[in-house]
Short mmCIF file of C-alpha atoms and ligand atoms in Angstrom, two decimals:
data_model
loop_
_atom_site.label_atom_id
_atom_site.label_comp_id
_atom_site.label_asym_id
_atom_site.label_seq_id
_atom_site.Cartn_x
_atom_site.Cartn_y
_atom_site.Cartn_z
CA UNK A 26 -46.66 12.06 11.80
CA UNK A 27 -43.22 11.33 13.13
CA UNK A 28 -40.32 11.32 10.70
CA UNK A 29 -39.19 7.79 9.83
CA UNK A 30 -35.79 6.21 9.29
CA UNK A 31 -34.60 2.82 8.13
CA UNK A 32 -32.86 0.50 10.58
CA UNK A 33 -31.26 -2.87 9.87
CA UNK A 34 -32.90 -5.16 12.44
CA UNK A 35 -31.08 -8.42 13.17
CA UNK A 36 -33.18 -11.56 13.74
CA UNK A 37 -31.52 -14.46 15.51
CA UNK A 38 -34.44 -16.76 14.72
CA UNK A 39 -33.78 -16.93 10.97
CA UNK A 40 -30.32 -15.35 11.02
CA UNK A 41 -31.42 -12.55 8.78
CA UNK A 42 -31.55 -8.78 8.49
CA UNK A 43 -34.81 -6.90 8.11
CA UNK A 44 -34.93 -3.35 6.79
CA UNK A 45 -37.51 -1.74 9.04
CA UNK A 46 -38.93 1.78 8.99
CA UNK A 47 -38.95 3.12 12.53
CA UNK A 48 -40.11 6.48 13.84
CA UNK A 49 -37.52 9.01 15.02
CA UNK A 50 -38.01 10.15 18.61
CA UNK A 51 -39.38 13.60 19.22
CA UNK A 52 -36.31 15.77 19.67
CA UNK A 53 -35.71 16.86 23.27
CA UNK A 54 -34.29 20.33 23.84
CA UNK A 55 -30.86 19.02 24.88
CA UNK A 56 -30.57 16.13 22.37
CA UNK A 57 -29.17 15.76 18.86
CA UNK A 58 -30.48 13.72 15.96
CA UNK A 59 -27.68 12.27 13.87
CA UNK A 60 -28.00 11.28 10.21
CA UNK A 61 -25.57 8.33 10.23
CA UNK A 62 -23.13 8.44 7.30
CA UNK A 63 -20.73 5.59 8.01
CA UNK A 64 -20.74 2.64 10.45
CA UNK A 65 -17.89 0.16 10.39
CA UNK A 66 -18.20 -3.52 11.24
CA UNK A 67 -16.18 -3.92 14.44
CA UNK A 68 -14.86 -7.26 15.66
CA UNK A 69 -17.32 -6.98 18.55
CA UNK A 70 -20.18 -6.69 16.02
CA UNK A 71 -19.00 -9.98 14.54
CA UNK A 72 -19.01 -11.58 18.02
CA UNK A 73 -22.57 -10.31 18.50
CA UNK A 74 -23.72 -11.36 15.01
CA UNK A 75 -22.36 -14.90 15.42
CA UNK A 76 -23.81 -15.11 18.93
CA UNK A 77 -20.39 -15.99 20.37
CA UNK A 78 -20.62 -17.20 23.93
CA UNK A 79 -24.35 -17.91 23.78
CA UNK A 80 -25.20 -21.59 24.46
CA UNK A 81 -26.44 -23.48 21.37
CA UNK A 82 -29.74 -24.39 23.03
CA UNK A 83 -30.50 -20.82 24.20
CA UNK A 84 -33.67 -19.27 22.74
CA UNK A 85 -33.10 -16.66 19.99
CA UNK A 86 -32.49 -13.14 21.25
CA UNK A 87 -35.26 -10.61 20.56
CA UNK A 88 -34.72 -8.74 17.26
CA UNK A 89 -32.33 -5.83 17.77
CA UNK A 90 -30.45 -3.03 16.04
CA UNK A 91 -26.74 -2.75 16.73
CA UNK A 92 -23.61 -1.09 15.35
CA UNK A 93 -21.57 1.43 17.32
CA UNK A 94 -18.47 2.43 15.32
CA UNK A 95 -20.07 5.31 13.52
CA UNK A 96 -20.07 8.96 12.54
CA UNK A 97 -22.65 11.18 10.93
CA UNK A 98 -24.01 14.63 10.23
CA UNK A 99 -26.13 16.76 12.51
CA UNK A 100 -29.70 16.27 11.24
CA UNK A 101 -31.39 18.30 13.98
CA UNK A 102 -30.46 19.84 17.31
CA UNK A 103 -32.64 20.59 20.32
CA UNK A 104 -32.95 24.32 21.00
CA UNK A 105 -30.55 24.19 23.96
CA UNK A 106 -27.74 22.79 21.81
CA UNK A 107 -25.62 25.40 20.04
CA UNK A 108 -22.07 24.02 20.28
CA UNK A 109 -20.16 20.75 20.24
CA UNK A 110 -18.58 19.44 23.47
CA UNK A 111 -15.56 21.72 22.96
CA UNK A 112 -17.89 24.74 22.74
CA UNK A 113 -17.31 25.18 19.02
CA UNK A 114 -20.41 26.44 17.17
CA UNK A 115 -22.46 23.56 15.81
CA UNK A 116 -25.02 23.63 13.02
CA UNK A 117 -27.13 21.26 10.98
CA UNK A 118 -25.07 19.42 8.40
CA UNK A 119 -21.82 19.48 10.44
CA UNK A 120 -19.92 16.18 10.35
CA UNK A 121 -19.29 14.83 13.85
CA UNK A 122 -17.85 11.97 15.88
CA UNK A 123 -19.49 11.12 19.21
CA UNK A 124 -19.48 8.58 21.99
CA UNK A 125 -22.24 5.98 21.74
CA UNK A 126 -22.84 5.83 25.47
CA UNK A 127 -24.58 8.32 27.71
CA UNK A 128 -23.36 8.58 31.30
CA UNK A 129 -26.23 9.37 33.63
CA UNK A 130 -24.32 12.10 35.56
CA UNK A 131 -26.02 10.96 38.79
CA UNK A 132 -24.43 7.74 40.02
CA UNK A 133 -21.44 6.57 42.07
CA UNK A 134 -19.08 6.37 39.07
CA UNK A 135 -20.28 9.54 37.34
CA UNK A 136 -19.72 11.47 40.57
CA UNK A 137 -16.10 10.39 40.37
CA UNK A 138 -15.82 11.51 36.76
CA UNK A 139 -15.66 7.92 35.52
CA UNK A 140 -18.12 8.45 32.69
CA UNK A 141 -16.93 5.41 30.74
CA UNK A 142 -17.82 3.28 33.78
CA UNK A 143 -21.35 4.57 34.39
CA UNK A 144 -23.59 1.54 34.80
CA UNK A 145 -26.44 3.35 33.09
CA UNK A 146 -24.48 4.60 30.08
CA UNK A 147 -25.47 2.30 27.26
CA UNK A 148 -27.49 3.56 24.35
CA UNK A 149 -28.98 0.43 22.83
CA UNK A 150 -32.37 -0.59 24.18
CA UNK A 151 -34.85 -3.32 23.20
CA UNK A 152 -37.01 -2.34 20.22
CA UNK A 153 -40.25 -2.73 22.16
CA UNK A 154 -38.97 -0.38 24.86
CA UNK A 155 -37.46 2.24 22.54
CA UNK A 156 -39.09 1.79 19.15
CA UNK A 157 -36.76 4.10 17.26
CA UNK A 158 -33.53 3.95 15.32
CA UNK A 159 -30.96 3.44 18.05
CA UNK A 160 -28.00 1.60 16.57
CA UNK A 161 -25.32 2.48 14.08
CA UNK A 162 -26.68 0.24 11.34
CA UNK A 163 -29.50 2.67 10.75
CA UNK A 164 -30.12 5.97 9.01
CA UNK A 165 -30.53 7.91 12.24
CA UNK A 166 -29.01 7.73 15.70
CA UNK A 167 -30.37 9.65 18.65
CA UNK A 168 -27.88 11.34 20.96
CA UNK A 169 -29.80 11.88 24.14
CA UNK A 170 -28.37 14.00 26.94
CA UNK A 171 -25.68 14.02 28.19
CA UNK A 172 -23.95 13.46 24.87
CA UNK A 173 -20.37 14.05 23.79
CA UNK A 174 -20.09 15.25 20.23
CA UNK A 175 -17.11 16.64 18.32
CA UNK A 176 -16.77 18.34 14.94
CA UNK A 177 -14.65 16.50 12.41
CA UNK A 178 -12.07 18.15 10.17
CA UNK A 179 -12.66 17.91 6.40
CA UNK A 180 -9.41 16.01 6.00
CA UNK A 181 -10.86 12.87 7.65
CA UNK A 182 -13.31 11.03 5.38
CA UNK A 183 -16.57 9.56 6.65
CA UNK A 184 -15.28 5.98 6.41
CA UNK A 185 -12.04 6.88 8.19
CA UNK A 186 -13.95 8.71 10.94
CA UNK A 187 -16.31 5.82 11.73
CA UNK A 188 -13.82 3.79 13.84
CA UNK A 189 -12.74 6.79 15.95
CA UNK A 190 -15.33 6.19 18.70
CA UNK A 191 -14.42 2.52 19.16
CA UNK A 192 -11.35 1.02 17.48
CA UNK A 193 -9.20 4.10 18.11
CA UNK A 194 -10.73 5.54 21.29
CA UNK A 195 -10.84 2.13 22.97
CA UNK A 196 -7.15 1.33 22.50
CA UNK A 197 -6.19 4.93 23.26
CA UNK A 198 -7.95 4.57 26.62
CA UNK A 199 -6.31 1.19 27.26
CA UNK A 200 -2.78 2.38 26.52
CA UNK A 201 -3.43 5.56 28.51
CA UNK A 202 -4.61 3.51 31.51
CA UNK A 203 -1.65 1.18 31.08
CA UNK A 204 0.64 4.19 31.34
CA UNK A 205 2.60 3.40 28.19
CA UNK A 206 5.76 5.46 28.20
CA UNK A 207 8.90 6.18 26.24
CA UNK A 208 10.97 3.03 25.81
CA UNK A 209 8.29 0.49 26.72
CA UNK A 210 8.11 -2.83 24.89
CA UNK A 211 4.53 -3.52 23.86
CA UNK A 212 2.87 -6.67 22.53
CA UNK A 213 -0.35 -6.28 20.53
CA UNK A 214 -2.34 -9.52 20.27
CA UNK A 215 -4.40 -9.22 17.09
CA UNK A 216 -3.93 -6.94 14.06
CA UNK A 217 -7.57 -6.22 13.21
CA UNK A 218 -9.08 -2.74 13.49
CA UNK A 219 -8.26 -2.29 17.17
CA UNK A 220 -4.86 -3.91 16.78
CA UNK A 221 -3.53 -1.63 14.04
CA UNK A 222 -4.84 1.41 15.90
CA UNK A 223 -3.16 0.18 19.12
CA UNK A 224 0.07 -0.30 17.18
CA UNK A 225 0.07 3.27 15.87
CA UNK A 226 -0.87 4.78 19.24
CA UNK A 227 1.83 2.75 21.05
CA UNK A 228 4.42 3.81 18.49
CA UNK A 229 3.36 7.43 18.83
CA UNK A 230 3.56 7.24 22.64
CA UNK A 231 7.22 6.36 22.29
CA UNK A 232 7.29 2.59 22.65
CA UNK A 233 10.66 1.06 21.91
CA UNK A 234 9.38 -2.22 20.45
CA UNK A 235 5.86 -2.83 19.24
CA UNK A 236 5.45 -6.55 18.59
CA UNK A 237 2.25 -7.51 16.76
CA UNK A 238 0.82 -11.03 16.58
CA UNK A 239 -1.69 -12.24 13.98
CA UNK A 240 -2.23 -15.08 11.52
CA UNK A 241 -2.84 -12.95 8.44
CA UNK A 242 0.09 -11.65 6.46
CA UNK A 243 -1.68 -8.57 5.01
CA UNK A 244 -2.75 -7.49 8.49
CA UNK A 245 0.80 -7.87 9.75
CA UNK A 246 2.09 -5.86 6.79
CA UNK A 247 -0.37 -3.13 7.70
CA UNK A 248 0.81 -3.31 11.32
CA UNK A 249 4.36 -2.64 10.09
CA UNK A 250 3.10 0.42 8.22
CA UNK A 251 1.38 1.50 11.44
CA UNK A 252 4.58 1.44 13.44
CA UNK A 253 5.14 -2.20 14.46
CA UNK A 254 8.83 -2.94 14.92
CA UNK A 255 8.33 -6.73 14.84
CA UNK A 256 5.56 -9.10 13.83
CA UNK A 257 4.89 -12.68 14.85
CA UNK A 258 3.10 -14.61 12.11
CA UNK A 259 1.11 -17.45 13.66
CA UNK A 260 1.65 -19.55 10.54
CA UNK A 261 5.35 -19.39 11.25
CA UNK A 262 5.10 -19.59 15.04
CA UNK A 263 2.35 -22.18 15.28
CA UNK A 264 2.18 -22.86 19.04
CA UNK A 265 1.58 -20.54 22.00
CA UNK A 266 4.93 -21.65 23.45
CA UNK A 267 6.81 -20.66 20.30
CA UNK A 268 5.17 -17.23 20.29
CA UNK A 269 5.88 -16.67 23.99
CA UNK A 270 9.50 -17.70 23.38
CA UNK A 271 9.71 -15.26 20.48
CA UNK A 272 8.47 -12.37 22.65
CA UNK A 273 11.03 -13.32 25.32
CA UNK A 274 13.75 -13.45 22.67
CA UNK A 275 12.82 -9.99 21.36
CA UNK A 276 12.82 -8.54 24.90
CA UNK A 277 16.08 -10.05 26.15
CA UNK A 278 14.23 -12.64 28.23
CA UNK A 279 12.37 -9.94 30.16
CA UNK A 280 8.89 -9.97 28.62
CA UNK A 281 6.76 -7.06 27.49
CA UNK A 282 6.08 -4.07 29.73
CA UNK A 283 2.51 -4.06 28.47
CA UNK A 284 0.48 -6.58 26.47
CA UNK A 285 -2.82 -5.52 24.91
CA UNK A 286 -5.38 -8.16 23.86
CA UNK A 287 -7.83 -7.25 21.09
CA UNK A 288 -8.89 -10.64 19.70
CA UNK A 289 -11.50 -11.82 22.18
CA UNK A 290 -10.85 -15.55 22.49
CA UNK A 291 -9.85 -16.94 25.91
CA UNK A 292 -6.84 -18.92 24.67
CA UNK A 293 -5.30 -15.63 23.55
CA UNK A 294 -5.39 -14.36 27.14
CA UNK A 295 -3.83 -17.56 28.52
CA UNK A 296 -0.99 -17.04 26.03
CA UNK A 297 -0.61 -13.29 26.42
CA UNK A 298 -0.35 -13.34 30.22
CA UNK A 299 2.85 -15.36 29.80
CA UNK A 300 4.34 -12.62 27.63
CA UNK A 301 4.13 -9.95 30.37
CA UNK A 302 7.30 -9.08 32.26
CA UNK A 303 7.58 -9.17 36.05
CA UNK A 304 5.20 -6.47 37.33
CA UNK A 305 4.10 -5.73 33.78
CA UNK A 306 0.55 -4.87 32.77
CA UNK A 307 -2.00 -6.91 30.80
CA UNK A 308 -4.61 -4.78 29.06
CA UNK A 309 -7.71 -6.85 28.31
CA UNK A 310 -10.05 -5.28 25.77
CA UNK A 311 -11.18 -8.01 23.38
CA UNK A 312 -13.64 -10.09 25.39
CA UNK A 313 -17.16 -8.74 25.05
CA UNK A 314 -18.97 -12.09 24.62
CA UNK A 315 -20.45 -13.91 27.60
CA UNK A 316 -18.99 -17.20 28.87
CA UNK A 317 -15.39 -16.30 28.04
CA UNK A 318 -13.63 -18.63 30.45
CA UNK A 319 -9.85 -18.88 30.47
CA UNK A 320 -7.68 -21.31 32.37
CA UNK A 321 -5.09 -19.33 34.28
CA UNK A 322 -2.60 -20.38 36.92
CA UNK A 323 -3.28 -17.49 39.28
CA UNK A 324 -0.14 -18.25 41.28
CA UNK A 325 2.00 -17.26 38.28
CA UNK A 326 0.13 -13.97 38.08
CA UNK A 327 0.96 -13.41 41.76
CA UNK A 328 4.58 -14.52 41.55
CA UNK A 329 5.08 -12.49 38.35
CA UNK A 330 3.07 -9.63 39.88
CA UNK A 331 1.07 -9.17 36.67
CA UNK A 332 -1.43 -6.31 36.72
CA UNK A 333 -4.61 -7.30 34.85
CA UNK A 334 -6.84 -4.46 33.62
CA UNK A 335 -10.29 -5.13 32.16
CA UNK A 336 -11.14 -2.21 29.91
CA UNK A 337 -14.34 -1.13 28.21
CA UNK A 338 -15.30 2.32 26.98
CA UNK A 339 -13.41 5.51 27.76
CA UNK A 340 -13.77 8.95 29.14
CA UNK A 341 -15.11 11.42 26.56
CA UNK A 342 -11.94 13.57 26.32
CA UNK A 343 -10.36 10.68 24.44
CA UNK A 344 -12.44 11.38 21.30
CA UNK A 345 -11.14 14.89 20.45
CA UNK A 346 -7.58 13.71 21.17
CA UNK A 347 -8.15 10.72 18.89
CA UNK A 348 -9.39 13.02 16.11
CA UNK A 349 -6.27 15.19 16.49
CA UNK A 350 -4.05 12.10 16.48
CA UNK A 351 -5.64 10.81 13.28
CA UNK A 352 -5.29 14.15 11.54
CA UNK A 353 -1.74 14.77 12.75
CA UNK A 354 -0.44 11.33 11.74
CA UNK A 355 -2.36 10.91 8.47
CA UNK A 356 0.86 10.93 6.43
CA UNK A 357 2.71 8.71 8.89
CA UNK A 358 0.32 5.78 9.40
CA UNK A 359 -2.28 4.58 6.88
CA UNK A 360 -5.08 4.49 9.48
CA UNK A 361 -7.29 6.80 7.44
CA UNK A 362 -7.02 4.71 4.29
CA UNK A 363 -7.45 1.13 5.49
CA UNK A 364 -11.15 0.92 4.75
CA UNK A 365 -11.93 -0.11 1.20
CA UNK A 366 -15.17 -2.10 1.36
CA UNK A 367 -18.30 0.07 1.54
CA UNK A 368 -21.88 -1.25 1.47
CA UNK A 369 -25.28 0.49 1.46
CA UNK A 370 -27.55 -0.38 4.41
CA UNK A 371 -29.64 -2.90 2.47
CA UNK A 372 -26.48 -4.87 1.73
CA UNK A 373 -25.48 -5.13 5.38
CA UNK A 374 -25.57 -8.94 5.18
CA UNK A 375 -22.85 -8.78 2.57
CA UNK A 376 -20.86 -6.35 4.73
CA UNK A 377 -20.86 -8.85 7.60
CA UNK A 378 -20.03 -11.79 5.35
CA UNK A 379 -17.13 -9.81 3.89
CA UNK A 380 -15.87 -8.80 7.33
CA UNK A 381 -16.19 -12.40 8.51
CA UNK A 382 -14.43 -13.65 5.42
CA UNK A 383 -11.68 -11.12 5.99
CA UNK A 384 -11.28 -12.42 9.50
CA UNK A 385 -11.05 -16.08 8.60
CA UNK A 386 -9.29 -16.39 5.24
CA UNK A 387 -5.55 -16.33 5.14
CA UNK A 388 -4.01 -13.78 2.84
CA UNK A 389 -7.22 -11.89 2.28
CA UNK A 390 -7.26 -8.21 1.55
CA UNK A 391 -6.82 -6.08 4.64
CA UNK A 392 -9.66 -3.74 5.39
CA UNK A 393 -12.55 -2.86 7.65
CA UNK A 394 -16.00 -3.14 6.06
CA UNK A 395 -18.13 -0.01 6.31
CA UNK A 396 -21.89 0.37 5.96
CA UNK A 397 -23.04 3.74 4.62
CA UNK A 398 -26.68 4.15 5.71
ZN1 ZN B 25 -16.21 -1.66 18.39
ZN1 ZN B 26 -23.74 7.38 35.89
#
């Protein structure tokens, strides 16, 4: 009989989690079975959990397993796998970070080396089509081929390693694509998990000013510890106009060279586009929910020559660089110690409520909730 693992299955119909035992797939020779050790609740998980962007009268989605910000240990390897993606020897029990998408290696984008843009890359499939653990909120996660997997150093804890493949890798990719360079002025819209990582990466890339906007004081304090030179507290600057003015004031009336958006609500984009300097770059990461419509005067984007980049996923080389960055800067930025709330898998409901609470209450404790399946 196939080995079984527990997955947290989300049901839209009654807005509840079900702990379900699912069979593990039979291991292919070039695949890896991961025993998941830590999965953090990403802002995009909250969008998905709430059903943001889905019309009220839409039928419930089919039950599904999700979660993507994760790390784990090698539970089993197919007989063709002997090393990680940097050709370092790999064995059962090794702690690893990995991308949660699987480029097909035989499509238009893959041929051009754009693995993060392969249309066939996503791992999560409907339960009836792929009746196995296949999300991060589960005991096991199946890395089918081609997978990108990297050994983790002992100095990075499980909880600290979980956000590497999303919160950190995603903003790393965005700032890399945006060509952030020495002396740039950067605005970060949102100081959640992605925002504080973006702040630290921008600072490390040599940004002159890193201006971070959020409504929660503890998050802004954390942003300062992560390299922000200025913060804009939305309780103090209550209107979009006042925040845009503040960015202009801090940049001598020029605007930011690059603005990165990691909140995921359309009004934030409408506001942020007005913070970009002439021929500056807007890096849009936050919107993953459907029906995210913003009202934009396109003529101002033309006259201000604003470059708008939509960004999702990353090329696999980002992950080992992100691991090195985290290890190298551990004493400089508190990125490896921001996670304090840990929940076992059967308390995943509480993990989401805590993460939601953290995102909505003013003055709440700053953290990222982690599930430890
Ligand atoms: Zn994420
Ligand atoms: Zn492809």
